CSV table of C-alpha atoms in Angstrom, one decimal:
chain,number,residue,atom,x,y,z
A,1,UNK,CA,-87.9,-38.2,-63.1
A,2,UNK,CA,-87.9,-38.6,-66.8
A,3,UNK,CA,-91.3,-36.8,-67.3
A,4,UNK,CA,-90.3,-33.6,-65.6
A,5,UNK,CA,-91.8,-30.6,-67.4
A,6,UNK,CA,-89.5,-27.7,-68.0
A,7,UNK,CA,-90.7,-24.5,-66.4
A,8,UNK,CA,-89.9,-21.4,-68.3
A,9,UNK,CA,-88.6,-18.4,-66.4
A,10,UNK,CA,-91.3,-15.9,-65.2
A,11,UNK,CA,-93.7,-18.8,-64.5
A,12,UNK,CA,-97.4,-17.9,-64.7
A,13,UNK,CA,-99.9,-19.3,-62.2
A,14,UNK,CA,-101.2,-21.7,-65.0
A,15,UNK,CA,-97.8,-22.9,-65.8
A,16,UNK,CA,-97.1,-23.5,-62.1
A,17,UNK,CA,-100.3,-25.5,-61.7
A,18,UNK,CA,-99.3,-27.5,-64.8
A,19,UNK,CA,-96.0,-28.2,-63.3
A,20,UNK,CA,-97.6,-29.3,-60.1
A,21,UNK,CA,-99.9,-31.7,-61.9
A,22,UNK,CA,-97.0,-33.0,-64.0
A,23,UNK,CA,-94.9,-33.6,-60.9
A,24,UNK,CA,-97.7,-35.6,-59.4
A,25,UNK,CA,-97.7,-37.8,-62.4
A,26,UNK,CA,-94.0,-38.5,-62.1
A,27,UNK,CA,-93.0,-42.1,-61.6
A,28,UNK,CA,-89.8,-43.1,-59.9
A,29,UNK,CA,-88.3,-46.0,-61.7
A,30,UNK,CA,-86.0,-48.2,-59.6
A,31,UNK,CA,-83.5,-50.3,-61.4
A,32,UNK,CA,-83.1,-54.0,-60.9
A,33,UNK,CA,-81.4,-55.1,-57.6
A,34,UNK,CA,-78.7,-56.9,-59.6
A,35,UNK,CA,-77.6,-53.7,-61.2
A,36,UNK,CA,-74.8,-52.0,-59.1
A,37,UNK,CA,-75.8,-48.6,-57.7
A,38,UNK,CA,-72.5,-47.7,-56.1
A,39,UNK,CA,-68.9,-47.8,-57.3
A,40,UNK,CA,-66.1,-47.5,-54.7
A,41,UNK,CA,-62.6,-46.1,-55.0
A,42,UNK,CA,-60.6,-47.3,-52.1
A,43,UNK,CA,-57.2,-46.4,-50.8
A,44,UNK,CA,-56.0,-50.0,-51.0
A,45,UNK,CA,-57.0,-49.9,-54.7
A,46,UNK,CA,-55.0,-46.7,-55.1
A,47,UNK,CA,-52.1,-48.4,-53.5
A,48,UNK,CA,-52.2,-51.4,-55.7
A,49,UNK,CA,-52.3,-49.4,-58.9
A,50,UNK,CA,-50.2,-46.5,-58.0
A,51,UNK,CA,-47.8,-46.0,-55.1
A,52,UNK,CA,-48.5,-42.2,-55.2
A,53,UNK,CA,-52.2,-42.7,-54.5
A,54,UNK,CA,-51.5,-44.5,-51.2
A,55,UNK,CA,-49.5,-41.6,-49.7
A,56,UNK,CA,-52.4,-39.2,-50.4
A,57,UNK,CA,-55.1,-41.5,-49.0
A,58,UNK,CA,-53.1,-42.4,-46.0
A,59,UNK,CA,-53.2,-38.8,-44.9
A,60,UNK,CA,-56.8,-38.5,-45.8
A,61,UNK,CA,-58.3,-41.5,-44.0
A,62,UNK,CA,-59.1,-41.7,-40.3
A,63,UNK,CA,-59.3,-44.6,-37.8
A,64,UNK,CA,-61.9,-43.9,-35.1
A,65,UNK,CA,-61.1,-45.3,-31.7
A,66,UNK,CA,-64.0,-46.5,-29.5
A,67,UNK,CA,-64.3,-44.5,-26.3
A,68,UNK,CA,-63.2,-47.3,-24.0
A,69,UNK,CA,-60.4,-49.7,-24.9
A,70,UNK,CA,-58.7,-51.9,-22.4
A,71,UNK,CA,-54.9,-52.6,-22.1
A,72,UNK,CA,-55.3,-55.7,-24.3
A,73,UNK,CA,-56.7,-53.6,-27.1
A,74,UNK,CA,-60.2,-54.9,-26.7
A,75,UNK,CA,-63.4,-52.8,-26.7
A,76,UNK,CA,-64.8,-52.5,-23.1
A,77,UNK,CA,-68.5,-53.6,-23.3
A,78,UNK,CA,-71.1,-50.9,-22.7
A,79,UNK,CA,-72.4,-52.7,-19.6
A,80,UNK,CA,-69.0,-53.2,-18.0
A,81,UNK,CA,-68.5,-51.6,-14.6
A,82,UNK,CA,-65.5,-49.3,-15.0
A,83,UNK,CA,-64.1,-47.7,-11.8
A,84,UNK,CA,-61.1,-45.9,-10.6
A,85,UNK,CA,-58.4,-47.7,-8.7
A,86,UNK,CA,-54.9,-46.5,-8.0
A,87,UNK,CA,-55.3,-43.5,-10.3
A,88,UNK,CA,-56.4,-45.6,-13.3
A,89,UNK,CA,-59.7,-46.6,-14.7
A,90,UNK,CA,-60.1,-50.4,-14.5
A,91,UNK,CA,-62.7,-53.1,-14.9
A,92,UNK,CA,-63.0,-56.8,-14.3
A,93,UNK,CA,-62.7,-58.3,-17.7
A,94,UNK,CA,-63.4,-61.8,-16.5
A,95,UNK,CA,-66.1,-61.6,-13.8
A,96,UNK,CA,-64.9,-64.8,-12.3
A,97,UNK,CA,-61.4,-63.5,-11.7
A,98,UNK,CA,-60.2,-60.9,-9.3
A,99,UNK,CA,-57.8,-59.5,-11.8
A,100,UNK,CA,-58.5,-56.0,-13.1
A,101,UNK,CA,-57.7,-54.7,-16.5
A,102,UNK,CA,-56.8,-51.1,-17.2
A,103,UNK,CA,-59.2,-49.1,-19.3
A,104,UNK,CA,-58.2,-46.2,-21.5
A,105,UNK,CA,-60.9,-43.6,-22.3
A,106,UNK,CA,-61.2,-41.1,-25.1
A,107,UNK,CA,-64.0,-38.7,-26.2
A,108,UNK,CA,-66.8,-40.1,-28.4
A,109,UNK,CA,-65.3,-38.8,-31.7
A,110,UNK,CA,-61.7,-39.6,-31.1
A,111,UNK,CA,-59.7,-40.7,-34.2
A,112,UNK,CA,-56.2,-40.9,-35.5
A,113,UNK,CA,-55.4,-39.8,-39.0
A,114,UNK,CA,-53.5,-42.3,-41.2
A,115,UNK,CA,-50.5,-40.0,-41.1
A,116,UNK,CA,-50.5,-39.8,-37.3
A,117,UNK,CA,-50.4,-43.6,-37.1
A,118,UNK,CA,-47.7,-43.8,-39.7
A,119,UNK,CA,-45.6,-41.3,-37.9
A,120,UNK,CA,-46.2,-42.8,-34.5
A,121,UNK,CA,-45.2,-46.3,-35.5
A,122,UNK,CA,-42.4,-45.5,-38.0
A,123,UNK,CA,-39.6,-48.0,-37.9
A,124,UNK,CA,-41.5,-50.4,-35.6
A,125,UNK,CA,-41.0,-48.0,-32.7
A,126,UNK,CA,-44.0,-46.6,-30.8
A,127,UNK,CA,-43.8,-42.9,-30.5
A,128,UNK,CA,-47.3,-41.7,-29.4
A,129,UNK,CA,-48.8,-38.6,-31.1
A,130,UNK,CA,-48.7,-35.4,-29.0
A,131,UNK,CA,-51.2,-35.5,-26.2
A,132,UNK,CA,-51.6,-39.3,-26.1
A,133,UNK,CA,-49.9,-41.3,-23.4
A,134,UNK,CA,-47.7,-44.2,-24.2
A,135,UNK,CA,-49.9,-46.9,-22.5
A,136,UNK,CA,-53.0,-45.5,-24.1
A,137,UNK,CA,-51.5,-45.4,-27.5
A,138,UNK,CA,-50.2,-48.9,-27.2
A,139,UNK,CA,-53.7,-50.1,-26.3
A,140,UNK,CA,-55.0,-48.3,-29.3
A,141,UNK,CA,-52.4,-49.9,-31.6
A,142,UNK,CA,-53.4,-53.3,-30.2
A,143,UNK,CA,-57.0,-52.5,-30.9
A,144,UNK,CA,-56.1,-51.5,-34.5
A,145,UNK,CA,-54.3,-54.8,-34.9
A,146,UNK,CA,-57.4,-56.6,-33.8
A,147,UNK,CA,-59.5,-54.7,-36.2
A,148,UNK,CA,-57.1,-55.3,-39.0
A,149,UNK,CA,-57.0,-59.0,-38.4
A,150,UNK,CA,-60.8,-59.1,-38.5
A,151,UNK,CA,-61.3,-60.1,-34.9
A,152,UNK,CA,-63.5,-57.2,-34.2
A,153,UNK,CA,-65.7,-55.2,-36.6
A,154,UNK,CA,-64.2,-51.7,-36.6
A,155,UNK,CA,-64.5,-48.5,-38.5
A,156,UNK,CA,-61.7,-47.4,-40.7
A,157,UNK,CA,-60.7,-50.9,-41.8
A,158,UNK,CA,-59.6,-50.1,-45.2
A,159,UNK,CA,-57.6,-47.2,-43.8
A,160,UNK,CA,-55.8,-49.7,-41.7
A,161,UNK,CA,-55.4,-52.1,-44.6
A,162,UNK,CA,-53.7,-49.3,-46.5
A,163,UNK,CA,-51.4,-48.8,-43.5
A,164,UNK,CA,-50.5,-52.4,-43.2
A,165,UNK,CA,-46.8,-51.9,-43.9
A,166,UNK,CA,-46.5,-49.0,-41.5
A,167,UNK,CA,-48.3,-50.8,-38.6
A,168,UNK,CA,-45.4,-53.3,-38.3
A,169,UNK,CA,-45.3,-53.3,-34.5
A,170,UNK,CA,-46.5,-56.8,-33.9
A,171,UNK,CA,-44.3,-57.3,-30.9
A,172,UNK,CA,-45.9,-54.7,-28.5
B,1,UNK,CA,-90.9,-56.0,-43.9
B,2,UNK,CA,-87.6,-55.6,-42.1
B,3,UNK,CA,-87.6,-54.0,-38.7
B,4,UNK,CA,-84.3,-52.2,-39.2
B,5,UNK,CA,-84.1,-48.5,-39.2
B,6,UNK,CA,-81.4,-46.8,-41.2
B,7,UNK,CA,-79.6,-43.6,-40.1
B,8,UNK,CA,-77.4,-41.6,-42.4
B,9,UNK,CA,-73.8,-41.2,-41.2
B,10,UNK,CA,-73.7,-37.7,-42.4
B,11,UNK,CA,-71.1,-36.5,-39.9
B,12,UNK,CA,-68.6,-39.0,-41.3
B,13,UNK,CA,-69.2,-38.1,-44.9
B,14,UNK,CA,-68.5,-35.4,-47.4
B,15,UNK,CA,-71.0,-35.4,-50.3
B,16,UNK,CA,-70.2,-33.7,-53.6
B,17,UNK,CA,-72.9,-33.8,-56.2
B,18,UNK,CA,-71.6,-33.8,-59.8
B,19,UNK,CA,-73.9,-33.7,-62.8
B,20,UNK,CA,-75.7,-37.0,-62.6
B,21,UNK,CA,-73.5,-38.9,-60.1
B,22,UNK,CA,-72.8,-38.1,-56.5
B,23,UNK,CA,-69.4,-38.6,-54.9
B,24,UNK,CA,-69.4,-39.5,-51.2
B,25,UNK,CA,-66.1,-39.4,-49.3
B,26,UNK,CA,-66.2,-41.5,-46.2
B,27,UNK,CA,-63.7,-40.1,-43.7
B,28,UNK,CA,-63.3,-43.2,-41.7
B,29,UNK,CA,-62.3,-45.5,-44.5
B,30,UNK,CA,-60.8,-43.0,-46.9
B,31,UNK,CA,-63.0,-44.5,-49.5
B,32,UNK,CA,-64.9,-42.5,-52.1
B,33,UNK,CA,-68.2,-43.9,-53.3
B,34,UNK,CA,-69.9,-43.0,-56.5
B,35,UNK,CA,-73.7,-43.1,-56.1
B,36,UNK,CA,-76.1,-43.7,-59.0
B,37,UNK,CA,-78.9,-41.1,-59.2
B,38,UNK,CA,-81.3,-43.6,-57.8
B,39,UNK,CA,-79.1,-44.4,-54.8
B,40,UNK,CA,-78.4,-40.7,-54.2
B,41,UNK,CA,-82.1,-40.1,-54.1
B,42,UNK,CA,-82.7,-42.7,-51.5
B,43,UNK,CA,-79.7,-41.5,-49.4
B,44,UNK,CA,-80.7,-37.8,-49.6
B,45,UNK,CA,-84.3,-38.7,-48.4
B,46,UNK,CA,-83.1,-40.4,-45.2
B,47,UNK,CA,-84.0,-38.2,-42.2
B,48,UNK,CA,-81.3,-37.7,-39.6
B,49,UNK,CA,-83.4,-39.6,-37.1
B,50,UNK,CA,-83.4,-42.6,-39.5
B,51,UNK,CA,-86.2,-44.5,-41.2
B,52,UNK,CA,-87.4,-48.0,-42.0
B,53,UNK,CA,-87.4,-49.1,-45.7
B,54,UNK,CA,-91.2,-48.9,-45.7
B,55,UNK,CA,-91.1,-45.4,-44.4
B,56,UNK,CA,-88.6,-44.4,-47.1
B,57,UNK,CA,-90.8,-45.9,-49.8
B,58,UNK,CA,-93.7,-43.8,-48.5
B,59,UNK,CA,-91.5,-40.7,-48.6
B,60,UNK,CA,-90.6,-41.4,-52.2
B,61,UNK,CA,-94.1,-42.2,-53.1
B,62,UNK,CA,-95.3,-38.9,-51.7
B,63,UNK,CA,-92.6,-37.0,-53.6
B,64,UNK,CA,-93.0,-38.9,-56.9
B,65,UNK,CA,-96.6,-40.1,-56.9
B,66,UNK,CA,-95.5,-43.6,-57.8
B,67,UNK,CA,-92.5,-45.8,-57.3
B,68,UNK,CA,-92.0,-48.7,-59.6
B,69,UNK,CA,-89.2,-51.3,-59.6
B,70,UNK,CA,-87.9,-53.2,-62.6
B,71,UNK,CA,-88.1,-56.3,-60.5
B,72,UNK,CA,-91.6,-55.6,-59.4
B,73,UNK,CA,-91.0,-55.1,-55.7
B,74,UNK,CA,-90.0,-51.5,-54.9
B,75,UNK,CA,-89.8,-52.2,-51.1
B,76,UNK,CA,-87.4,-55.1,-51.8
B,77,UNK,CA,-85.2,-52.8,-53.9
B,78,UNK,CA,-85.2,-50.1,-51.3
B,79,UNK,CA,-84.4,-52.6,-48.5
B,80,UNK,CA,-81.5,-54.0,-50.5
B,81,UNK,CA,-80.1,-50.6,-51.4
B,82,UNK,CA,-80.2,-49.5,-47.8
B,83,UNK,CA,-78.3,-52.7,-46.8
B,84,UNK,CA,-75.7,-51.8,-49.4
B,85,UNK,CA,-75.3,-48.3,-48.0
B,86,UNK,CA,-75.0,-49.9,-44.5
B,87,UNK,CA,-72.3,-52.3,-45.7
B,88,UNK,CA,-70.3,-49.3,-46.9
B,89,UNK,CA,-70.7,-47.4,-43.6
B,90,UNK,CA,-72.7,-44.6,-45.3
B,91,UNK,CA,-75.7,-45.4,-43.1
B,92,UNK,CA,-76.0,-47.1,-39.8
B,93,UNK,CA,-78.4,-49.9,-39.2
B,94,UNK,CA,-80.2,-49.5,-35.9
B,95,UNK,CA,-82.3,-52.3,-34.4
């Protein structure tokens, strides 16, 4: 990178050839592993330092919801047999039990914005966003609570952390 | 050599190159990451289909002629950097 030759405008064939030779001689120097190569600005940092930052990042961040969540807020395993019964999608969560657990499905790129979650859970009352049924949204909130408490790895964790105060609906 | 393949999560990202640094906004976390030039170079050379650390080293060697690491082991540095990107959610580690 450092040895890059400058090519003047209106490059002649010779100059192009020189540049090609020079570029072949370039050496990419990688820094030591111990030297940090990424710095991160996170919404929770913004919140800690400046209340104004949190409001902005809350609207900006998104929490993706897996395509199949059961009524307990758990992710339905890929290999689970999900079928329709009584107008609902269900599966046997415990293969040894006859009990069936309802499954809520969404498209593969479904997500809520931080603002949607904040609005939908304002004051500890669940008020699902437009187009999302109450039971489905409650399942999604349970899922988000699992992600937040670290029980399942999930995307959008720091978005949720920044929403901690708004997601105060532990009693659903 | 690690068997993991790394796939860039480009659909979840907005990448804004500045002069020497590159800002990457990750929509899912709301986090903004500032990549060093070296990290950006590795990230931008990841094909959409994903690549193994050894494959990425070959790509960079083809482009630059030689890749040297301060620690002596370029493959180890590349593997480590890809792991860091995976931990941030900027790339996905596939088995």
